Amino acid sequence: DTAVSQTPKYLVTQMGNDKSIKCEQNLGHDTMYWYKQDSKKFLKIMFSYNNKELIINETVPNRFSPKSPDKAHLNLHINSLELGDSAVYFCASSQSAGGADTQYFGPGTRLTVL
Amino acid sequence: RKEVEQDPGPFNVPEGATVAFNCTYSNSASQSFFWYRQDCRKEPKLLMSVYSSGNEDGRFTAQLNRASQYISLLIRDSKLSDSATYLCVVNRNNQGGKLIFGQGTELSVKP
């Protein structure tokens, strides 16, 4: 069974479109995250939710809106996609929001904006 | 200056070699330290946490020097399967699970 899963795995779309990426974890964790890995391979945190509550919100354009319907799911909706949004988006989860907890990453969603 | 800095490499080494990666972090409030491994086009996976006393897991040894704000990873007897990017990661525990990643060091182990 996949611990952290994301859909879709690949997403190719035109500038200006709106798209969503879904994430689910079956580890029973309380905390979930979205990270962005750009073309230079830097991984940067975007958002974190703990028990469905937003706890980390980095400087991300408000075109990005996370939603956590329950603690096993964290979705990411992106409005008005731009070329610079092209990246790999990773979802992750951890037992708690404690800094020492291992984070488990999903396989990533490779977004290409044309 | 980036908060976590690593030599991006690539490090090209023969099988059986010992290779060392270094990493520095700029925020003295950092509390937790990790090495993650990322294979090409895959997700990052925890390799090992790094403790102040240093710790070892098989062929891998991690060291932390808080005074110098320096973290290292030593890989002994390199295997072909060790080829990957090694990510130095720190966390300021007062910011929840916010991991700060270095750029990664690419390792290629050749036969």
PDB file of N, CA and C in Angstrom, chain B:
ATOM      1  N   ARG B   1      22.474  34.818   1.094  1.00  0.00           N
ATOM      2  CA  ARG B   1      23.060  33.524   1.460  1.00  0.00           C
ATOM      3  C   ARG B   1      21.951  32.538   1.789  1.00  0.00           C
ATOM      4  N   LYS B   2      22.056  31.302   1.263  1.00  0.00           N
ATOM      5  CA  LYS B   2      21.031  30.306   1.527  1.00  0.00           C
ATOM      6  C   LYS B   2      21.172  29.793   2.962  1.00  0.00           C
ATOM      7  N   GLU B   3      20.039  29.410   3.550  1.00  0.00           N
ATOM      8  CA  GLU B   3      20.069  28.989   4.934  1.00  0.00           C
ATOM      9  C   GLU B   3      20.805  27.664   5.121  1.00  0.00           C
ATOM     10  N   VAL B   4      20.755  26.796   4.138  1.00  0.00           N
ATOM     11  CA  VAL B   4      21.484  25.528   4.175  1.00  0.00           C
ATOM     12  C   VAL B   4      22.282  25.426   2.880  1.00  0.00           C
ATOM     13  N   GLU B   5      23.588  25.269   3.019  1.00  0.00           N
ATOM     14  CA  GLU B   5      24.446  25.264   1.838  1.00  0.00           C
ATOM     15  C   GLU B   5      25.199  23.951   1.712  1.00  0.00           C
ATOM     16  N   GLN B   6      25.211  23.442   0.507  1.00  0.00           N
ATOM     17  CA  GLN B   6      25.933  22.218   0.199  1.00  0.00           C
ATOM     18  C   GLN B   6      26.701  22.402  -1.096  1.00  0.00           C
ATOM     19  N   ASP B   7      27.766  21.652  -1.255  1.00  0.00           N
ATOM     20  CA  ASP B   7      28.473  21.571  -2.526  1.00  0.00           C
ATOM     21  C   ASP B   7      27.609  20.726  -3.457  1.00  0.00           C
ATOM     22  N   PRO B   8      27.160  21.289  -4.588  1.00  0.00           N
ATOM     23  CA  PRO B   8      26.244  20.524  -5.439  1.00  0.00           C
ATOM     24  C   PRO B   8      26.881  19.334  -6.156  1.00  0.00           C
ATOM     25  N   GLY B   9      28.230  19.315  -6.185  1.00  0.00           N
ATOM     26  CA  GLY B   9      28.909  18.229  -6.881  1.00  0.00           C
ATOM     27  C   GLY B   9      28.819  18.443  -8.387  1.00  0.00           C
ATOM     28  N   PRO B  10      28.816  17.408  -9.219  1.00  0.00           N
ATOM     29  CA  PRO B  10      28.689  16.011  -8.806  1.00  0.00           C
ATOM     30  C   PRO B  10      30.001  15.421  -8.287  1.00  0.00           C
ATOM     31  N   PHE B  11      29.840  14.459  -7.397  1.00  0.00           N
ATOM     32  CA  PHE B  11      30.954  13.663  -6.921  1.00  0.00           C
ATOM     33  C   PHE B  11      30.916  12.361  -7.716  1.00  0.00           C
ATOM     34  N   ASN B  12      31.985  12.103  -8.445  1.00  0.00           N
ATOM     35  CA  ASN B  12      32.090  10.854  -9.215  1.00  0.00           C
ATOM     36  C   ASN B  12      33.145   9.993  -8.541  1.00  0.00           C
ATOM     37  N   VAL B  13      32.742   8.851  -8.001  1.00  0.00           N
ATOM     38  CA  VAL B  13      33.676   8.019  -7.255  1.00  0.00           C
ATOM     39  C   VAL B  13      33.572   6.583  -7.740  1.00  0.00           C
ATOM     40  N   PRO B  14      34.648   5.809  -7.582  1.00  0.00           N
ATOM     41  CA  PRO B  14      34.574   4.387  -7.941  1.00  0.00           C
ATOM     42  C   PRO B  14      33.914   3.598  -6.822  1.00  0.00           C
ATOM     43  N   GLU B  15      33.362   2.462  -7.171  1.00  0.00           N
ATOM     44  CA  GLU B  15      32.822   1.540  -6.163  1.00  0.00           C
ATOM     45  C   GLU B  15      33.867   1.271  -5.096  1.00  0.00           C
ATOM     46  N   GLY B  16      33.427   1.205  -3.867  1.00  0.00           N
ATOM     47  CA  GLY B  16      34.345   0.903  -2.786  1.00  0.00           C
ATOM     48  C   GLY B  16      34.995   2.130  -2.154  1.00  0.00           C
ATOM     49  N   ALA B  17      34.828   3.283  -2.790  1.00  0.00           N
ATOM     50  CA  ALA B  17      35.457   4.495  -2.261  1.00  0.00           C
ATOM     51  C   ALA B  17      34.708   4.989  -1.024  1.00  0.00           C
ATOM     52  N   THR B  18      35.411   5.815  -0.252  1.00  0.00           N
ATOM     53  CA  THR B  18      34.787   6.535   0.851  1.00  0.00           C
ATOM     54  C   THR B  18      34.573   7.969   0.396  1.00  0.00           C
ATOM     55  N   VAL B  19      33.390   8.480   0.624  1.00  0.00           N
ATOM     56  CA  VAL B  19      33.084   9.837   0.173  1.00  0.00           C
ATOM     57  C   VAL B  19      32.433  10.603   1.321  1.00  0.00           C
ATOM     58  N   ALA B  20      32.767  11.882   1.410  1.00  0.00           N
ATOM     59  CA  ALA B  20      32.236  12.721   2.490  1.00  0.00           C
ATOM     60  C   ALA B  20      31.529  13.938   1.914  1.00  0.00           C
ATOM     61  N   PHE B  21      30.366  14.231   2.461  1.00  0.00           N
ATOM     62  CA  PHE B  21      29.612  15.420   2.068  1.00  0.00           C
ATOM     63  C   PHE B  21      29.543  16.372   3.262  1.00  0.00           C
ATOM     64  N   ASN B  22      29.643  17.650   2.960  1.00  0.00           N
ATOM     65  CA  ASN B  22      29.569  18.656   4.006  1.00  0.00           C
ATOM     66  C   ASN B  22      28.401  19.582   3.771  1.00  0.00           C
ATOM     67  N   CYS B  23      27.966  20.181   4.835  1.00  0.00           N
ATOM     68  CA  CYS B  23      26.817  21.073   4.768  1.00  0.00           C
ATOM     69  C   CYS B  23      26.964  22.095   5.886  1.00  0.00           C
ATOM     70  N   THR B  24      26.622  23.344   5.607  1.00  0.00           N
ATOM     71  CA  THR B  24      26.597  24.355   6.663  1.00  0.00           C
ATOM     72  C   THR B  24      25.208  24.972   6.718  1.00  0.00           C
ATOM     73  N   TYR B  25      24.818  25.390   7.906  1.00  0.00           N
ATOM     74  CA  TYR B  25      23.528  26.048   8.063  1.00  0.00           C
ATOM     75  C   TYR B  25      23.748  27.372   8.791  1.00  0.00           C
ATOM     76  N   SER B  26      22.920  28.335   8.471  1.00  0.00           N
ATOM     77  CA  SER B  26      23.186  29.689   8.959  1.00  0.00           C
ATOM     78  C   SER B  26      22.387  30.066  10.195  1.00  0.00           C
ATOM     79  N   ASN B  27      21.286  29.347  10.455  1.00  0.00           N
ATOM     80  CA  ASN B  27      20.437  29.759  11.572  1.00  0.00           C
ATOM     81  C   ASN B  27      20.763  28.953  12.820  1.00  0.00           C
ATOM     82  N   SER B  28      21.288  29.619  13.813  1.00  0.00           N
ATOM     83  CA  SER B  28      21.700  28.923  15.034  1.00  0.00           C
ATOM     84  C   SER B  28      20.513  28.388  15.830  1.00  0.00           C
ATOM     85  N   ALA B  29      19.298  28.807  15.463  1.00  0.00           N
ATOM     86  CA  ALA B  29      18.100  28.298  16.143  1.00  0.00           C
ATOM     87  C   ALA B  29      17.696  26.918  15.623  1.00  0.00           C
ATOM     88  N   SER B  30      18.381  26.420  14.600  1.00  0.00           N
ATOM     89  CA  SER B  30      18.058  25.096  14.065  1.00  0.00           C
ATOM     90  C   SER B  30      18.236  24.045  15.146  1.00  0.00           C
ATOM     91  N   GLN B  31      17.287  23.107  15.192  1.00  0.00           N
ATOM     92  CA  GLN B  31      17.286  22.130  16.282  1.00  0.00           C
ATOM     93  C   GLN B  31      17.379  20.690  15.810  1.00  0.00           C
ATOM     94  N   SER B  32      16.825  20.407  14.648  1.00  0.00           N
ATOM     95  CA  SER B  32      16.817  19.034  14.148  1.00  0.00           C
ATOM     96  C   SER B  32      17.531  19.002  12.806  1.00  0.00           C
ATOM     97  N   PHE B  33      18.227  17.891  12.585  1.00  0.00           N
ATOM     98  CA  PHE B  33      19.087  17.809  11.407  1.00  0.00           C
ATOM     99  C   PHE B  33      18.946  16.428  10.775  1.00  0.00           C
ATOM    100  N   PHE B  34      18.961  16.423   9.456  1.00  0.00           N
ATOM    101  CA  PHE B  34      18.702  15.177   8.741  1.00  0.00           C
ATOM    102  C   PHE B  34      19.527  15.127   7.465  1.00  0.00           C
ATOM    103  N   TRP B  35      19.728  13.921   6.990  1.00  0.00           N
ATOM    104  CA  TRP B  35      20.132  13.694   5.609  1.00  0.00           C
ATOM    105  C   TRP B  35      19.004  12.922   4.931  1.00  0.00           C
ATOM    106  N   TYR B  36      18.554  13.462   3.802  1.00  0.00           N
ATOM    107  CA  TYR B  36      17.588  12.787   2.957  1.00  0.00           C
ATOM    108  C   TYR B  36      18.306  12.386   1.676  1.00  0.00           C
ATOM    109  N   ARG B  37      17.773  11.364   1.052  1.00  0.00           N
ATOM    110  CA  ARG B  37      18.308  10.902  -0.228  1.00  0.00           C
ATOM    111  C   ARG B  37      17.205  11.050  -1.268  1.00  0.00           C
ATOM    112  N   GLN B  38      17.587  11.544  -2.462  1.00  0.00           N
ATOM    113  CA  GLN B  38      16.607  11.662  -3.548  1.00  0.00           C
ATOM    114  C   GLN B  38      17.188  11.039  -4.799  1.00  0.00           C
ATOM    115  N   ASP B  39      16.561   9.965  -5.260  1.00  0.00           N
ATOM    116  CA  ASP B  39      16.946   9.358  -6.524  1.00  0.00           C
ATOM    117  C   ASP B  39      16.345  10.162  -7.669  1.00  0.00           C
ATOM    118  N   CYS B  40      16.930   9.994  -8.850  1.00  0.00           N
ATOM    119  CA  CYS B  40      16.514  10.778 -10.015  1.00  0.00           C
ATOM    120  C   CYS B  40      15.019  10.617 -10.267  1.00  0.00           C
ATOM    121  N   ARG B  41      14.308  11.718 -10.321  1.00  0.00           N
ATOM    122  CA  ARG B  41      12.877  11.760 -10.623  1.00  0.00           C
ATOM    123  C   ARG B  41      12.019  11.005  -9.587  1.00  0.00           C
ATOM    124  N   LYS B  42      12.538  10.939  -8.365  1.00  0.00           N
ATOM    125  CA  LYS B  42      11.794  10.297  -7.277  1.00  0.00           C
ATOM    126  C   LYS B  42      11.647  11.282  -6.121  1.00  0.00           C
ATOM    127  N   GLU B  43      10.900  10.827  -5.112  1.00  0.00           N
ATOM    128  CA  GLU B  43      10.718  11.687  -3.948  1.00  0.00           C
ATOM    129  C   GLU B  43      11.883  11.572  -2.975  1.00  0.00           C
ATOM    130  N   PRO B  44      12.100  12.583  -2.145  1.00  0.00           N
ATOM    131  CA  PRO B  44      13.125  12.479  -1.103  1.00  0.00           C
ATOM    132  C   PRO B  44      12.705  11.452  -0.055  1.00  0.00           C
ATOM    133  N   LYS B  45      13.702  10.734   0.474  1.00  0.00           N
ATOM    134  CA  LYS B  45      13.441   9.777   1.555  1.00  0.00           C
ATOM    135  C   LYS B  45      14.472   9.991   2.635  1.00  0.00           C
ATOM    136  N   LEU B  46      14.038   9.867   3.881  1.00  0.00           N
ATOM    137  CA  LEU B  46      14.956  10.052   4.996  1.00  0.00           C
ATOM    138  C   LEU B  46      16.045   8.986   4.960  1.00  0.00           C
ATOM    139  N   LEU B  47      17.279   9.431   4.984  1.00  0.00           N
ATOM    140  CA  LEU B  47      18.411   8.513   5.094  1.00  0.00           C
ATOM    141  C   LEU B  47      18.740   8.306   6.571  1.00  0.00           C
ATOM    142  N   MET B  48      18.933   9.415   7.277  1.00  0.00           N
ATOM    143  CA  MET B  48      19.192   9.321   8.710  1.00  0.00           C
ATOM    144  C   MET B  48      19.041  10.684   9.360  1.00  0.00           C
ATOM    145  N   SER B  49      18.648  10.654  10.617  1.00  0.00           N
ATOM    146  CA  SER B  49      18.686  11.861  11.425  1.00  0.00           C
ATOM    147  C   SER B  49      20.116  12.044  11.902  1.00  0.00           C
ATOM    148  N   VAL B  50      20.462  13.266  12.290  1.00  0.00           N
ATOM    149  CA  VAL B  50      21.822  13.564  12.736  1.00  0.00           C
ATOM    150  C   VAL B  50      21.756  14.054  14.170  1.00  0.00           C
ATOM    151  N   TYR B  51      22.515  13.408  15.042  1.00  0.00           N
ATOM    152  CA  TYR B  51      22.494  13.758  16.459  1.00  0.00           C
ATOM    153  C   TYR B  51      23.824  14.378  16.851  1.00  0.00           C
ATOM    154  N   SER B  52      23.774  15.150  17.930  1.00  0.00           N
ATOM    155  CA  SER B  52      24.961  15.898  18.360  1.00  0.00           C
ATOM    156  C   SER B  52      26.147  15.002  18.638  1.00  0.00           C
ATOM    157  N   SER B  53      25.858  13.792  19.101  1.00  0.00           N
ATOM    158  CA  SER B  53      26.943  12.874  19.450  1.00  0.00           C
ATOM    159  C   SER B  53      27.479  12.142  18.231  1.00  0.00           C
ATOM    160  N   GLY B  54      26.876  12.405  17.076  1.00  0.00           N
ATOM    161  CA  GLY B  54      27.243  11.657  15.870  1.00  0.00           C
ATOM    162  C   GLY B  54      26.546  10.315  15.880  1.00  0.00           C
ATOM    163  N   ASN B  55      26.238   9.800  14.732  1.00  0.00           N
ATOM    164  CA  ASN B  55      25.560   8.502  14.671  1.00  0.00           C
ATOM    165  C   ASN B  55      25.905   7.792  13.380  1.00  0.00           C
ATOM    166  N   GLU B  56      25.779   6.471  13.469  1.00  0.00           N
ATOM    167  CA  GLU B  56      26.197   5.602  12.378  1.00  0.00           C
ATOM    168  C   GLU B  56      25.072   4.645  12.047  1.00  0.00           C
ATOM    169  N   ASP B  57      24.927   4.369  10.758  1.00  0.00           N
ATOM    170  CA  ASP B  57      23.947   3.383  10.319  1.00  0.00           C
ATOM    171  C   ASP B  57      24.595   2.595   9.192  1.00  0.00           C
ATOM    172  N   GLY B  58      25.171   1.459   9.552  1.00  0.00           N
ATOM    173  CA  GLY B  58      25.867   0.663   8.548  1.00  0.00           C
ATOM    174  C   GLY B  58      27.054   1.414   7.975  1.00  0.00           C
ATOM    175  N   ARG B  59      27.040   1.628   6.673  1.00  0.00           N
ATOM    176  CA  ARG B  59      28.160   2.304   6.007  1.00  0.00           C
ATOM    177  C   ARG B  59      28.078   3.825   6.098  1.00  0.00           C
ATOM    178  N   PHE B  60      27.040   4.332   6.700  1.00  0.00           N
ATOM    179  CA  PHE B  60      26.791   5.770   6.742  1.00  0.00           C
ATOM    180  C   PHE B  60      27.041   6.314   8.150  1.00  0.00           C
ATOM    181  N   THR B  61      27.805   7.417   8.204  1.00  0.00           N
ATOM    182  CA  THR B  61      28.068   8.083   9.467  1.00  0.00           C
ATOM    183  C   THR B  61      27.747   9.561   9.323  1.00  0.00           C
ATOM    184  N   ALA B  62      26.964  10.068  10.255  1.00  0.00           N
ATOM    185  CA  ALA B  62      26.604  11.492  10.231  1.00  0.00           C
ATOM    186  C   ALA B  62      27.193  12.182  11.458  1.00  0.00           C
ATOM    187  N   GLN B  63      27.654  13.411  11.257  1.00  0.00           N
ATOM    188  CA  GLN B  63      28.225  14.193  12.355  1.00  0.00           C
ATOM    189  C   GLN B  63      27.600  15.575  12.350  1.00  0.00           C
ATOM    190  N   LEU B  64      27.494  16.140  13.547  1.00  0.00           N
ATOM    191  CA  LEU B  64      26.952  17.489  13.700  1.00  0.00           C
ATOM    192  C   LEU B  64      27.902  18.284  14.578  1.00  0.00           C
ATOM    193  N   ASN B  65      28.242  19.472  14.150  1.00  0.00           N
ATOM    194  CA  ASN B  65      29.042  20.391  14.961  1.00  0.00           C
ATOM    195  C   ASN B  65      28.228  21.664  15.130  1.00  0.00           C
ATOM    196  N   ARG B  66      27.571  21.795  16.266  1.00  0.00           N
ATOM    197  CA  ARG B  66      26.681  22.939  16.483  1.00  0.00           C
ATOM    198  C   ARG B  66      27.458  24.254  16.556  1.00  0.00           C
ATOM    199  N   ALA B  67      28.657  24.187  17.130  1.00  0.00           N
ATOM    200  CA  ALA B  67      29.444  25.418  17.273  1.00  0.00           C
ATOM    201  C   ALA B  67      29.787  25.995  15.901  1.00  0.00           C
ATOM    202  N   SER B  68      30.132  25.113  14.975  1.00  0.00           N
ATOM    203  CA  SER B  68      30.500  25.556  13.623  1.00  0.00           C
ATOM    204  C   SER B  68      29.315  25.570  12.684  1.00  0.00           C
ATOM    205  N   GLN B  69      28.175  25.051  13.131  1.00  0.00           N
ATOM    206  CA  GLN B  69      26.963  24.967  12.318  1.00  0.00           C
ATOM    207  C   GLN B  69      27.253  24.191  11.045  1.00  0.00           C
ATOM    208  N   TYR B  70      27.743  23.005  11.266  1.00  0.00           N
ATOM    209  CA  TYR B  70      28.278  22.176  10.188  1.00  0.00           C
ATOM    210  C   TYR B  70      27.779  20.742  10.375  1.00  0.00           C
ATOM    211  N   ILE B  71      27.355  20.139   9.262  1.00  0.00           N
ATOM    212  CA  ILE B  71      26.857  18.755   9.287  1.00  0.00           C
ATOM    213  C   ILE B  71      27.617  17.989   8.218  1.00  0.00           C
ATOM    214  N   SER B  72      27.905  16.729   8.497  1.00  0.00           N
ATOM    215  CA  SER B  72      28.612  15.936   7.493  1.00  0.00           C
ATOM    216  C   SER B  72      27.972  14.565   7.358  1.00  0.00           C
ATOM    217  N   LEU B  73      28.225  13.955   6.220  1.00  0.00           N
ATOM    218  CA  LEU B  73      27.795  12.585   5.958  1.00  0.00           C
ATOM    219  C   LEU B  73      28.959  11.861   5.318  1.00  0.00           C
ATOM    220  N   LEU B  74      29.324  10.725   5.882  1.00  0.00           N
ATOM    221  CA  LEU B  74      30.407   9.907   5.348  1.00  0.00           C
ATOM    222  C   LEU B  74      29.807   8.595   4.858  1.00  0.00           C
ATOM    223  N   ILE B  75      30.142   8.227   3.644  1.00  0.00           N
ATOM    224  CA  ILE B  75      29.700   6.946   3.103  1.00  0.00           C
ATOM    225  C   ILE B  75      30.942   6.096   2.845  1.00  0.00           C
ATOM    226  N   ARG B  76      30.992   4.968   3.491  1.00  0.00           N
ATOM    227  CA  ARG B  76      32.123   4.056   3.303  1.00  0.00           C
ATOM    228  C   ARG B  76      31.748   2.964   2.314  1.00  0.00           C
ATOM    229  N   ASP B  77      32.760   2.416   1.634  1.00  0.00           N
ATOM    230  CA  ASP B  77      32.555   1.284   0.736  1.00  0.00           C
ATOM    231  C   ASP B  77      31.367   1.552  -0.207  1.00  0.00           C
ATOM    232  N   SER B  78      31.465   2.612  -0.981  1.00  0.00           N
ATOM    233  CA  SER B  78      30.363   3.048  -1.854  1.00  0.00           C
ATOM    234  C   SER B  78      29.889   1.929  -2.776  1.00  0.00           C
ATOM    235  N   LYS B  79      28.585   1.867  -2.932  1.00  0.00           N
ATOM    236  CA  LYS B  79      27.954   0.905  -3.852  1.00  0.00           C
ATOM    237  C   LYS B  79      27.343   1.667  -5.023  1.00  0.00           C
ATOM    238  N   LEU B  80      27.145   0.955  -6.116  1.00  0.00           N
ATOM    239  CA  LEU B  80      26.495   1.585  -7.270  1.00  0.00           C
ATOM    240  C   LEU B  80      25.137   2.152  -6.870  1.00  0.00           C
ATOM    241  N   SER B  81      24.472   1.450  -5.981  1.00  0.00           N
ATOM    242  CA  SER B  81      23.118   1.855  -5.566  1.00  0.00           C
ATOM    243  C   SER B  81      23.118   3.100  -4.681  1.00  0.00           C
ATOM    244  N   ASP B  82      24.293   3.566  -4.273  1.00  0.00           N
ATOM    245  CA  ASP B  82      24.362   4.805  -3.497  1.00  0.00           C
ATOM    246  C   ASP B  82      24.233   6.036  -4.392  1.00  0.00           C
ATOM    247  N   SER B  83      24.298   5.856  -5.693  1.00  0.00           N
ATOM    248  CA  SER B  83      24.184   6.985  -6.627  1.00  0.00           C
ATOM    249  C   SER B  83      22.824   7.660  -6.440  1.00  0.00           C
ATOM    250  N   ALA B  84      22.863   8.931  -6.110  1.00  0.00           N
ATOM    251  CA  ALA B  84      21.644   9.689  -5.797  1.00  0.00           C
ATOM    252  C   ALA B  84      22.066  11.103  -5.447  1.00  0.00           C
ATOM    253  N   THR B  85      21.092  11.937  -5.134  1.00  0.00           N
ATOM    254  CA  THR B  85      21.368  13.262  -4.584  1.00  0.00           C
ATOM    255  C   THR B  85      21.102  13.215  -3.091  1.00  0.00           C
ATOM    256  N   TYR B  86      22.055  13.727  -2.314  1.00  0.00           N
ATOM    257  CA  TYR B  86      21.957  13.704  -0.852  1.00  0.00           C
ATOM    258  C   TYR B  86      21.629  15.120  -0.375  1.00  0.00           C
ATOM    259  N   LEU B  87      20.528  15.223   0.342  1.00  0.00           N
ATOM    260  CA  LEU B  87      19.987  16.514   0.760  1.00  0.00           C
ATOM    261  C   LEU B  87      20.240  16.722   2.253  1.00  0.00           C
ATOM    262  N   CYS B  88      20.880  17.817   2.563  1.00  0.00           N
ATOM    263  CA  CYS B  88      21.085  18.222   3.950  1.00  0.00           C
ATOM    264  C   CYS B  88      19.856  19.029   4.375  1.00  0.00           C
ATOM    265  N   VAL B  89      19.286  18.700   5.510  1.00  0.00           N
ATOM    266  CA  VAL B  89      18.000  19.299   5.901  1.00  0.00           C
ATOM    267  C   VAL B  89      18.054  19.705   7.372  1.00  0.00           C
ATOM    268  N   VAL B  90      17.553  20.904   7.660  1.00  0.00           N
ATOM    269  CA  VAL B  90      17.477  21.338   9.053  1.00  0.00           C
ATOM    270  C   VAL B  90      16.056  21.784   9.369  1.00  0.00           C
ATOM    271  N   ASN B  91      15.783  21.843  10.647  1.00  0.00           N
ATOM    272  CA  ASN B  91      14.443  22.244  11.094  1.00  0.00           C
ATOM    273  C   ASN B  91      14.570  23.061  12.358  1.00  0.00           C
ATOM    274  N   ARG B  92      13.865  24.185  12.401  1.00  0.00           N
ATOM    275  CA  ARG B  92      13.776  24.960  13.634  1.00  0.00           C
ATOM    276  C   ARG B  92      12.510  24.487  14.334  1.00  0.00           C
ATOM    277  N   ASN B  93      12.677  23.722  15.389  1.00  0.00           N
ATOM    278  CA  ASN B  93      11.513  23.058  15.976  1.00  0.00           C
ATOM    279  C   ASN B  93      10.399  24.004  16.378  1.00  0.00           C
ATOM    280  N   ASN B  94      10.723  25.269  16.579  1.00  0.00           N
ATOM    281  CA  ASN B  94       9.667  26.202  16.947  1.00  0.00           C
ATOM    282  C   ASN B  94       8.840  26.638  15.739  1.00  0.00           C
ATOM    283  N   GLN B  95       9.143  26.075  14.567  1.00  0.00           N
ATOM    284  CA  GLN B  95       8.346  26.388  13.385  1.00  0.00           C
ATOM    285  C   GLN B  95       7.663  25.142  12.851  1.00  0.00           C
ATOM    286  N   GLY B  96       7.243  24.283  13.763  1.00  0.00           N
ATOM    287  CA  GLY B  96       6.557  23.079  13.360  1.00  0.00           C
ATOM    288  C   GLY B  96       7.444  22.224  12.492  1.00  0.00           C
ATOM    289  N   GLY B  97       6.878  21.612  11.489  1.00  0.00           N
ATOM    290  CA  GLY B  97       7.652  20.688  10.660  1.00  0.00           C
ATOM    291  C   GLY B  97       8.298  21.348   9.465  1.00  0.00           C
ATOM    292  N   LYS B  98       8.608  22.642   9.557  1.00  0.00           N
ATOM    293  CA  LYS B  98       9.147  23.346   8.391  1.00  0.00           C
ATOM    294  C   LYS B  98      10.582  22.914   8.148  1.00  0.00           C
ATOM    295  N   LEU B  99      10.792  22.064   7.184  1.00  0.00           N
ATOM    296  CA  LEU B  99      12.136  21.611   6.824  1.00  0.00           C
ATOM    297  C   LEU B  99      12.763  22.593   5.846  1.00  0.00           C
ATOM    298  N   ILE B 100      14.038  22.906   6.095  1.00  0.00           N
ATOM    299  CA  ILE B 100      14.806  23.740   5.181  1.00  0.00           C
ATOM    300  C   ILE B 100      15.808  22.829   4.492  1.00  0.00           C
ATOM    301  N   PHE B 101      15.714  22.749   3.167  1.00  0.00           N
ATOM    302  CA  PHE B 101      16.544  21.838   2.396  1.00  0.00           C
ATOM    303  C   PHE B 101      17.732  22.581   1.783  1.00  0.00           C
ATOM    304  N   GLY B 102      18.872  21.903   1.774  1.00  0.00           N
ATOM    305  CA  GLY B 102      19.977  22.355   0.951  1.00  0.00           C
ATOM    306  C   GLY B 102      19.714  21.967  -0.497  1.00  0.00           C
ATOM    307  N   GLN B 103      20.577  22.462  -1.366  1.00  0.00           N
ATOM    308  CA  GLN B 103      20.397  22.210  -2.798  1.00  0.00           C
ATOM    309  C   GLN B 103      20.628  20.748  -3.155  1.00  0.00           C
ATOM    310  N   GLY B 104      21.363  20.032  -2.292  1.00  0.00           N
ATOM    311  CA  GLY B 104      21.656  18.637  -2.580  1.00  0.00           C
ATOM    312  C   GLY B 104      23.035  18.467  -3.183  1.00  0.00           C
ATOM    313  N   THR B 105      23.657  17.344  -2.882  1.00  0.00           N
ATOM    314  CA  THR B 105      24.943  16.969  -3.462  1.00  0.00           C
ATOM    315  C   THR B 105      24.736  15.705  -4.266  1.00  0.00           C
ATOM    316  N   GLU B 106      25.101  15.783  -5.534  1.00  0.00           N
ATOM    317  CA  GLU B 106      24.895  14.636  -6.419  1.00  0.00           C
ATOM    318  C   GLU B 106      26.078  13.678  -6.327  1.00  0.00           C
ATOM    319  N   LEU B 107      25.788  12.420  -6.122  1.00  0.00           N
ATOM    320  CA  LEU B 107      26.818  11.384  -6.055  1.00  0.00           C
ATOM    321  C   LEU B 107      26.584  10.385  -7.173  1.00  0.00           C
ATOM    322  N   SER B 108      27.665  10.095  -7.892  1.00  0.00           N
ATOM    323  CA  SER B 108      27.619   9.059  -8.920  1.00  0.00           C
ATOM    324  C   SER B 108      28.717   8.058  -8.616  1.00  0.00           C
ATOM    325  N   VAL B 109      28.346   6.816  -8.347  1.00  0.00           N
ATOM    326  CA  VAL B 109      29.305   5.759  -8.053  1.00  0.00           C
ATOM    327  C   VAL B 109      29.448   4.908  -9.305  1.00  0.00           C
ATOM    328  N   LYS B 110      30.690   4.805  -9.766  1.00  0.00           N
ATOM    329  CA  LYS B 110      30.961   4.097 -11.030  1.00  0.00           C
ATOM    330  C   LYS B 110      31.592   2.737 -10.747  1.00  0.00           C
ATOM    331  N   PRO B 111      31.360   1.764 -11.643  1.00  0.00           N
ATOM    332  CA  PRO B 111      31.978   0.427 -11.459  1.00  0.00           C
ATOM    333  C   PRO B 111      33.489   0.517 -11.588  1.00  0.00           C
TER     334      PRO B 111
END
